[in-house]
Amino acid sequence: MATYIEQSVNNALDHYVVTSSDSVIGVFTPIAVTAVTLYVLWTGFQVMRGDVQEPVTTLVWRWFRVALITGLTLNGPQYRSLVKEGLDGIQEAFASAFGGVLSMGGTIDQMADPFTTLMETLFTEASSGLVPQFSLFIAGGICATASIVMAFVAMGLFLVAKVSLALLLAVGPAFIFCAMFPVTQRYAENWLSSSLVAVFTNVLIMAVITFLASLLRNACLHVLSAYSTT
């Protein structure tokens, strides 16, 4: 169930990032083209007047940097290929190193399996005699409730972090364009910092949930083993 929810949310967020980033690019393109045109005209005018004391190579590099940033921010597929897939790659690499898993939904489903087995064992034992053992029914209900609550909490935290990263990626082209000028460069740096924070938040959540899932699975298996020997 958690795997299905994760896949559905991932598909929805991918579609949201595509449509929203394209909309941002569509709105931002006239502003970006105007700003770049004025910048190139102004620097060219300064060169003709002899006001530029920098070497020609420095000026050429500056124009190349402007063209590179403009091409990245105004080309939706290129932006998503380099920026979005790059951040996703960082997240997957660290998640694999820290937690050893790439699918949070699969981890949550595996975490719930021992609870389900323990609950079924308790319910079966509670109804096996002539007189129902209500204490075992209560224990089985507690196991079922604990499994559902932990799955919802774990999935909720993970999805909140993924949604925050998707929102940052949706408005990314506008902030990356700010890296072109020294006056607005801090906005691009803040956006990149926020995006990396969201990425590592996802990684830490995955690592913590994986660790807790392992502990809970071992605890349930220990209870089942002890119960079967009695």
mmCIF file of C-alpha atoms in Angstrom:
data_model
loop_
_atom_site.group_PDB
_atom_site.id
_atom_site.type_symbol
_atom_site.label_atom_id
_atom_site.label_comp_id
_atom_site.label_asym_id
_atom_site.label_seq_id
_atom_site.Cartn_x
_atom_site.Cartn_y
_atom_site.Cartn_z
ATOM 1 C CA MET A 1 0.000 0.000 0.000
ATOM 2 C CA ALA A 2 2.759 2.441 0.939
ATOM 3 C CA THR A 3 4.612 1.608 -2.283
ATOM 4 C CA TYR A 4 1.515 2.428 -4.336
ATOM 5 C CA ILE A 5 1.036 5.717 -2.472
ATOM 6 C CA GLU A 6 4.679 6.660 -2.982
ATOM 7 C CA GLN A 7 4.547 5.909 -6.714
ATOM 8 C CA SER A 8 1.311 7.873 -7.123
ATOM 9 C CA VAL A 9 2.712 10.876 -5.257
ATOM 10 C CA ASN A 10 5.973 10.730 -7.228
ATOM 11 C CA ASN A 11 4.063 10.750 -10.518
ATOM 12 C CA ALA A 12 1.897 13.651 -9.359
ATOM 13 C CA LEU A 13 4.906 15.659 -8.153
ATOM 14 C CA ASP A 14 6.847 15.002 -11.369
ATOM 15 C CA HIS A 15 3.898 16.270 -13.395
ATOM 16 C CA TYR A 16 3.599 19.295 -11.102
ATOM 17 C CA VAL A 17 7.281 20.164 -11.482
ATOM 18 C CA VAL A 18 7.071 19.892 -15.280
ATOM 19 C CA THR A 19 3.947 22.027 -15.673
ATOM 20 C CA SER A 20 4.868 24.588 -13.007
ATOM 21 C CA SER A 21 8.464 25.078 -14.145
ATOM 22 C CA ASP A 22 7.276 25.486 -17.743
ATOM 23 C CA SER A 23 4.731 28.069 -16.561
ATOM 24 C CA VAL A 24 7.414 29.943 -14.610
ATOM 25 C CA ILE A 25 9.679 29.893 -17.661
ATOM 26 C CA GLY A 26 6.848 31.159 -19.875
ATOM 27 C CA VAL A 27 6.142 34.078 -17.556
ATOM 28 C CA PHE A 28 9.809 34.813 -16.909
ATOM 29 C CA THR A 29 11.090 34.602 -20.505
ATOM 30 C CA PRO A 30 10.220 38.195 -21.586
ATOM 31 C CA ILE A 31 11.837 39.588 -18.437
ATOM 32 C CA ALA A 32 14.933 37.434 -18.872
ATOM 33 C CA VAL A 33 15.351 38.283 -22.559
ATOM 34 C CA THR A 34 14.981 41.999 -21.821
ATOM 35 C CA ALA A 35 17.485 41.865 -18.956
ATOM 36 C CA VAL A 36 20.048 39.931 -20.989
ATOM 37 C CA THR A 37 19.645 42.222 -23.997
ATOM 38 C CA LEU A 38 20.139 45.335 -21.878
ATOM 39 C CA TYR A 39 23.134 43.765 -20.147
ATOM 40 C CA VAL A 40 24.844 42.842 -23.422
ATOM 41 C CA LEU A 41 24.107 46.257 -24.953
ATOM 42 C CA TRP A 42 25.396 48.062 -21.881
ATOM 43 C CA THR A 43 28.626 46.076 -21.673
ATOM 44 C CA GLY A 44 29.136 46.460 -25.433
ATOM 45 C CA PHE A 45 28.625 50.223 -25.122
ATOM 46 C CA GLN A 46 31.199 50.335 -22.325
ATOM 47 C CA VAL A 47 33.695 48.451 -24.500
ATOM 48 C CA MET A 48 33.222 50.896 -27.376
ATOM 49 C CA ARG A 49 33.763 53.843 -25.041
ATOM 50 C CA GLY A 50 36.870 52.273 -23.596
ATOM 51 C CA ASP A 51 35.482 52.211 -20.061
ATOM 52 C CA VAL A 52 36.176 48.497 -19.607
ATOM 53 C CA GLN A 53 39.598 47.873 -18.083
ATOM 54 C CA GLU A 54 39.205 44.092 -17.987
ATOM 55 C CA PRO A 55 40.902 41.751 -20.476
ATOM 56 C CA VAL A 56 38.872 40.609 -23.458
ATOM 57 C CA THR A 57 38.951 37.025 -22.204
ATOM 58 C CA THR A 58 37.236 38.097 -18.965
ATOM 59 C CA LEU A 59 34.510 39.886 -20.913
ATOM 60 C CA VAL A 60 34.017 36.894 -23.215
ATOM 61 C CA TRP A 61 33.776 34.574 -20.219
ATOM 62 C CA ARG A 62 31.181 36.864 -18.639
ATOM 63 C CA TRP A 63 29.052 36.787 -21.787
ATOM 64 C CA PHE A 64 29.457 33.013 -22.020
ATOM 65 C CA ARG A 65 28.307 32.725 -18.399
ATOM 66 C CA VAL A 66 25.263 34.860 -19.201
ATOM 67 C CA ALA A 67 24.432 32.688 -22.210
ATOM 68 C CA LEU A 68 24.889 29.497 -20.174
ATOM 69 C CA ILE A 69 22.610 30.621 -17.341
ATOM 70 C CA THR A 70 20.012 31.937 -19.781
ATOM 71 C CA GLY A 71 19.990 28.696 -21.746
ATOM 72 C CA LEU A 72 19.591 26.673 -18.561
ATOM 73 C CA THR A 73 16.779 28.739 -17.071
ATOM 74 C CA LEU A 74 14.736 29.249 -20.245
ATOM 75 C CA ASN A 75 14.879 25.641 -21.466
ATOM 76 C CA GLY A 76 12.509 23.520 -19.402
ATOM 77 C CA PRO A 77 13.717 20.038 -20.448
ATOM 78 C CA GLN A 78 17.349 21.069 -20.048
ATOM 79 C CA TYR A 79 16.661 22.560 -16.621
ATOM 80 C CA ARG A 80 14.915 19.426 -15.421
ATOM 81 C CA SER A 81 17.576 17.176 -16.921
ATOM 82 C CA LEU A 82 20.471 18.954 -15.201
ATOM 83 C CA VAL A 83 19.028 20.469 -12.029
ATOM 84 C CA LYS A 84 16.128 18.198 -11.040
ATOM 85 C CA GLU A 85 17.804 14.944 -12.003
ATOM 86 C CA GLY A 86 21.029 16.172 -10.403
ATOM 87 C CA LEU A 87 19.340 16.812 -7.054
ATOM 88 C CA ASP A 88 17.470 13.508 -7.326
ATOM 89 C CA GLY A 89 20.777 11.769 -7.992
ATOM 90 C CA ILE A 90 22.359 13.331 -4.901
ATOM 91 C CA GLN A 91 19.381 12.209 -2.822
ATOM 92 C CA GLU A 92 19.481 8.644 -4.140
ATOM 93 C CA ALA A 93 23.253 8.380 -3.649
ATOM 94 C CA PHE A 94 23.171 9.500 -0.011
ATOM 95 C CA ALA A 95 20.010 7.504 0.710
ATOM 96 C CA SER A 96 21.707 4.376 -0.607
ATOM 97 C CA ALA A 97 24.808 5.100 1.483
ATOM 98 C CA PHE A 98 22.975 5.921 4.726
ATOM 99 C CA GLY A 99 19.883 3.761 4.619
ATOM 100 C CA GLY A 100 20.596 1.233 1.900
ATOM 101 C CA VAL A 101 17.133 1.708 0.330
ATOM 102 C CA LEU A 102 15.728 3.765 -2.510
ATOM 103 C CA SER A 103 12.007 3.105 -1.961
ATOM 104 C CA MET A 104 10.475 4.454 1.230
ATOM 105 C CA GLY A 105 7.136 2.836 0.401
ATOM 106 C CA GLY A 106 8.746 -0.599 0.230
ATOM 107 C CA THR A 107 10.484 -0.001 3.562
ATOM 108 C CA ILE A 108 7.216 0.960 5.250
ATOM 109 C CA ASP A 109 5.446 -2.067 3.774
ATOM 110 C CA GLN A 110 8.210 -4.322 5.080
ATOM 111 C CA MET A 111 7.954 -2.629 8.479
ATOM 112 C CA ALA A 112 4.241 -3.476 8.638
ATOM 113 C CA ASP A 113 4.655 -7.163 7.713
ATOM 114 C CA PRO A 114 5.852 -8.390 11.162
ATOM 115 C CA PHE A 115 3.056 -6.417 12.845
ATOM 116 C CA THR A 116 0.543 -8.108 10.562
ATOM 117 C CA THR A 117 1.961 -11.541 11.352
ATOM 118 C CA LEU A 118 1.961 -10.823 15.083
ATOM 119 C CA MET A 119 -1.603 -9.499 14.924
ATOM 120 C CA GLU A 120 -2.828 -12.588 13.043
ATOM 121 C CA THR A 121 -1.084 -14.859 15.554
ATOM 122 C CA LEU A 122 -2.682 -13.072 18.502
ATOM 123 C CA PHE A 123 -6.157 -13.100 16.943
ATOM 124 C CA THR A 124 -5.856 -16.789 16.054
ATOM 125 C CA GLU A 125 -4.728 -17.694 19.559
ATOM 126 C CA ALA A 126 -7.427 -15.516 21.133
ATOM 127 C CA SER A 127 -10.226 -17.314 19.269
ATOM 128 C CA SER A 128 -8.826 -20.842 19.425
ATOM 129 C CA GLY A 129 -10.402 -21.843 22.739
ATOM 130 C CA LEU A 130 -13.979 -22.218 23.878
ATOM 131 C CA VAL A 131 -13.762 -18.905 25.731
ATOM 132 C CA PRO A 132 -12.301 -16.006 23.766
ATOM 133 C CA GLN A 133 -9.216 -14.433 25.320
ATOM 134 C CA PHE A 134 -10.078 -10.759 25.189
ATOM 135 C CA SER A 135 -6.624 -9.727 26.377
ATOM 136 C CA LEU A 136 -5.124 -11.197 23.211
ATOM 137 C CA PHE A 137 -7.770 -9.466 21.092
ATOM 138 C CA ILE A 138 -6.789 -6.182 22.730
ATOM 139 C CA ALA A 139 -3.091 -6.899 22.155
ATOM 140 C CA GLY A 140 -3.776 -7.676 18.498
ATOM 141 C CA GLY A 141 -5.766 -4.462 18.137
ATOM 142 C CA ILE A 142 -2.892 -2.505 19.669
ATOM 143 C CA CYS A 143 -0.492 -4.081 17.159
ATOM 144 C CA ALA A 144 -2.768 -3.168 14.256
ATOM 145 C CA THR A 145 -3.187 0.406 15.512
ATOM 146 C CA ALA A 146 0.556 0.810 16.078
ATOM 147 C CA SER A 147 1.316 -0.438 12.576
ATOM 148 C CA ILE A 148 -1.157 1.970 10.966
ATOM 149 C CA VAL A 149 -0.027 4.975 13.035
ATOM 150 C CA MET A 150 3.673 4.390 12.364
ATOM 151 C CA ALA A 151 3.062 3.904 8.645
ATOM 152 C CA PHE A 152 1.040 7.127 8.400
ATOM 153 C CA VAL A 153 3.563 9.153 10.417
ATOM 154 C CA ALA A 154 6.553 7.837 8.470
ATOM 155 C CA MET A 155 4.899 8.327 5.090
ATOM 156 C CA GLY A 156 3.586 11.754 6.089
ATOM 157 C CA LEU A 157 7.010 13.079 7.091
ATOM 158 C CA PHE A 158 8.595 11.744 3.933
ATOM 159 C CA LEU A 159 5.895 13.157 1.649
ATOM 160 C CA VAL A 160 6.085 16.610 3.269
ATOM 161 C CA ALA A 161 9.820 16.719 2.549
ATOM 162 C CA LYS A 162 9.257 15.575 -1.048
ATOM 163 C CA VAL A 163 6.549 18.186 -1.624
ATOM 164 C CA SER A 164 8.809 20.960 -0.303
ATOM 165 C CA LEU A 165 11.549 19.897 -2.732
ATOM 166 C CA ALA A 166 9.042 19.783 -5.605
ATOM 167 C CA LEU A 167 7.915 23.337 -4.813
ATOM 168 C CA LEU A 168 11.516 24.541 -4.867
ATOM 169 C CA LEU A 169 12.155 22.806 -8.193
ATOM 170 C CA ALA A 170 9.003 24.319 -9.683
ATOM 171 C CA VAL A 171 10.242 27.895 -9.120
ATOM 172 C CA GLY A 172 13.902 27.048 -9.710
ATOM 173 C CA PRO A 173 14.359 28.712 -13.138
ATOM 174 C CA ALA A 174 13.585 32.174 -11.764
ATOM 175 C CA PHE A 175 16.086 31.815 -8.922
ATOM 176 C CA ILE A 176 18.830 30.296 -11.076
ATOM 177 C CA PHE A 177 18.519 33.274 -13.404
ATOM 178 C CA CYS A 178 19.339 35.494 -10.420
ATOM 179 C CA ALA A 179 22.846 33.978 -10.414
ATOM 180 C CA MET A 180 23.608 36.028 -13.520
ATOM 181 C CA PHE A 181 24.028 39.357 -11.729
ATOM 182 C CA PRO A 182 26.048 40.042 -8.551
ATOM 183 C CA VAL A 183 23.196 42.075 -7.059
ATOM 184 C CA THR A 184 20.744 39.173 -7.215
ATOM 185 C CA GLN A 185 23.205 36.308 -6.861
ATOM 186 C CA ARG A 186 22.356 35.791 -3.194
ATOM 187 C CA TYR A 187 18.811 34.752 -4.158
ATOM 188 C CA ALA A 188 20.187 31.930 -6.303
ATOM 189 C CA GLU A 189 22.487 30.881 -3.462
ATOM 190 C CA ASN A 190 19.578 30.869 -0.998
ATOM 191 C CA TRP A 191 17.483 28.776 -3.389
ATOM 192 C CA LEU A 192 20.298 26.275 -3.855
ATOM 193 C CA SER A 193 20.821 26.108 -0.096
ATOM 194 C CA SER A 194 17.105 25.484 0.500
ATOM 195 C CA SER A 195 17.029 22.794 -2.194
ATOM 196 C CA LEU A 196 20.006 20.981 -0.694
ATOM 197 C CA VAL A 197 18.424 21.221 2.763
ATOM 198 C CA ALA A 198 15.258 19.607 1.375
ATOM 199 C CA VAL A 199 17.318 16.875 -0.304
ATOM 200 C CA PHE A 200 19.247 16.010 2.853
ATOM 201 C CA THR A 201 16.061 16.208 4.914
ATOM 202 C CA ASN A 202 14.632 13.501 2.658
ATOM 203 C CA VAL A 203 17.809 11.471 3.083
ATOM 204 C CA LEU A 204 17.793 11.763 6.885
ATOM 205 C CA ILE A 205 14.102 10.854 7.081
ATOM 206 C CA MET A 206 14.716 7.787 4.926
ATOM 207 C CA ALA A 207 17.711 6.759 7.053
ATOM 208 C CA VAL A 208 15.852 7.216 10.357
ATOM 209 C CA ILE A 209 12.728 5.397 9.168
ATOM 210 C CA THR A 210 14.832 2.555 7.780
ATOM 211 C CA PHE A 211 16.649 2.234 11.113
ATOM 212 C CA LEU A 212 13.413 2.304 13.110
ATOM 213 C CA ALA A 213 11.780 -0.171 10.739
ATOM 214 C CA SER A 214 14.669 -2.566 11.302
ATOM 215 C CA LEU A 215 14.364 -2.234 15.085
ATOM 216 C CA LEU A 216 10.595 -2.748 15.066
ATOM 217 C CA ARG A 217 10.824 -5.692 12.693
ATOM 218 C CA ASN A 218 13.402 -7.387 14.922
ATOM 219 C CA ALA A 219 11.274 -6.693 18.013
ATOM 220 C CA CYS A 220 8.177 -8.220 16.412
ATOM 221 C CA LEU A 221 10.134 -11.232 15.209
ATOM 222 C CA HIS A 222 11.560 -11.683 18.711
ATOM 223 C CA VAL A 223 8.057 -11.583 20.202
ATOM 224 C CA LEU A 224 6.808 -14.106 17.644
ATOM 225 C CA SER A 225 9.767 -16.382 18.312
ATOM 226 C CA ALA A 226 9.291 -16.186 22.071
ATOM 227 C CA TYR A 227 5.536 -16.734 21.716
ATOM 228 C CA SER A 228 5.986 -19.813 19.513
ATOM 229 C CA THR A 229 8.274 -21.484 22.055
ATOM 230 C CA THR A 230 5.809 -21.095 24.930
#
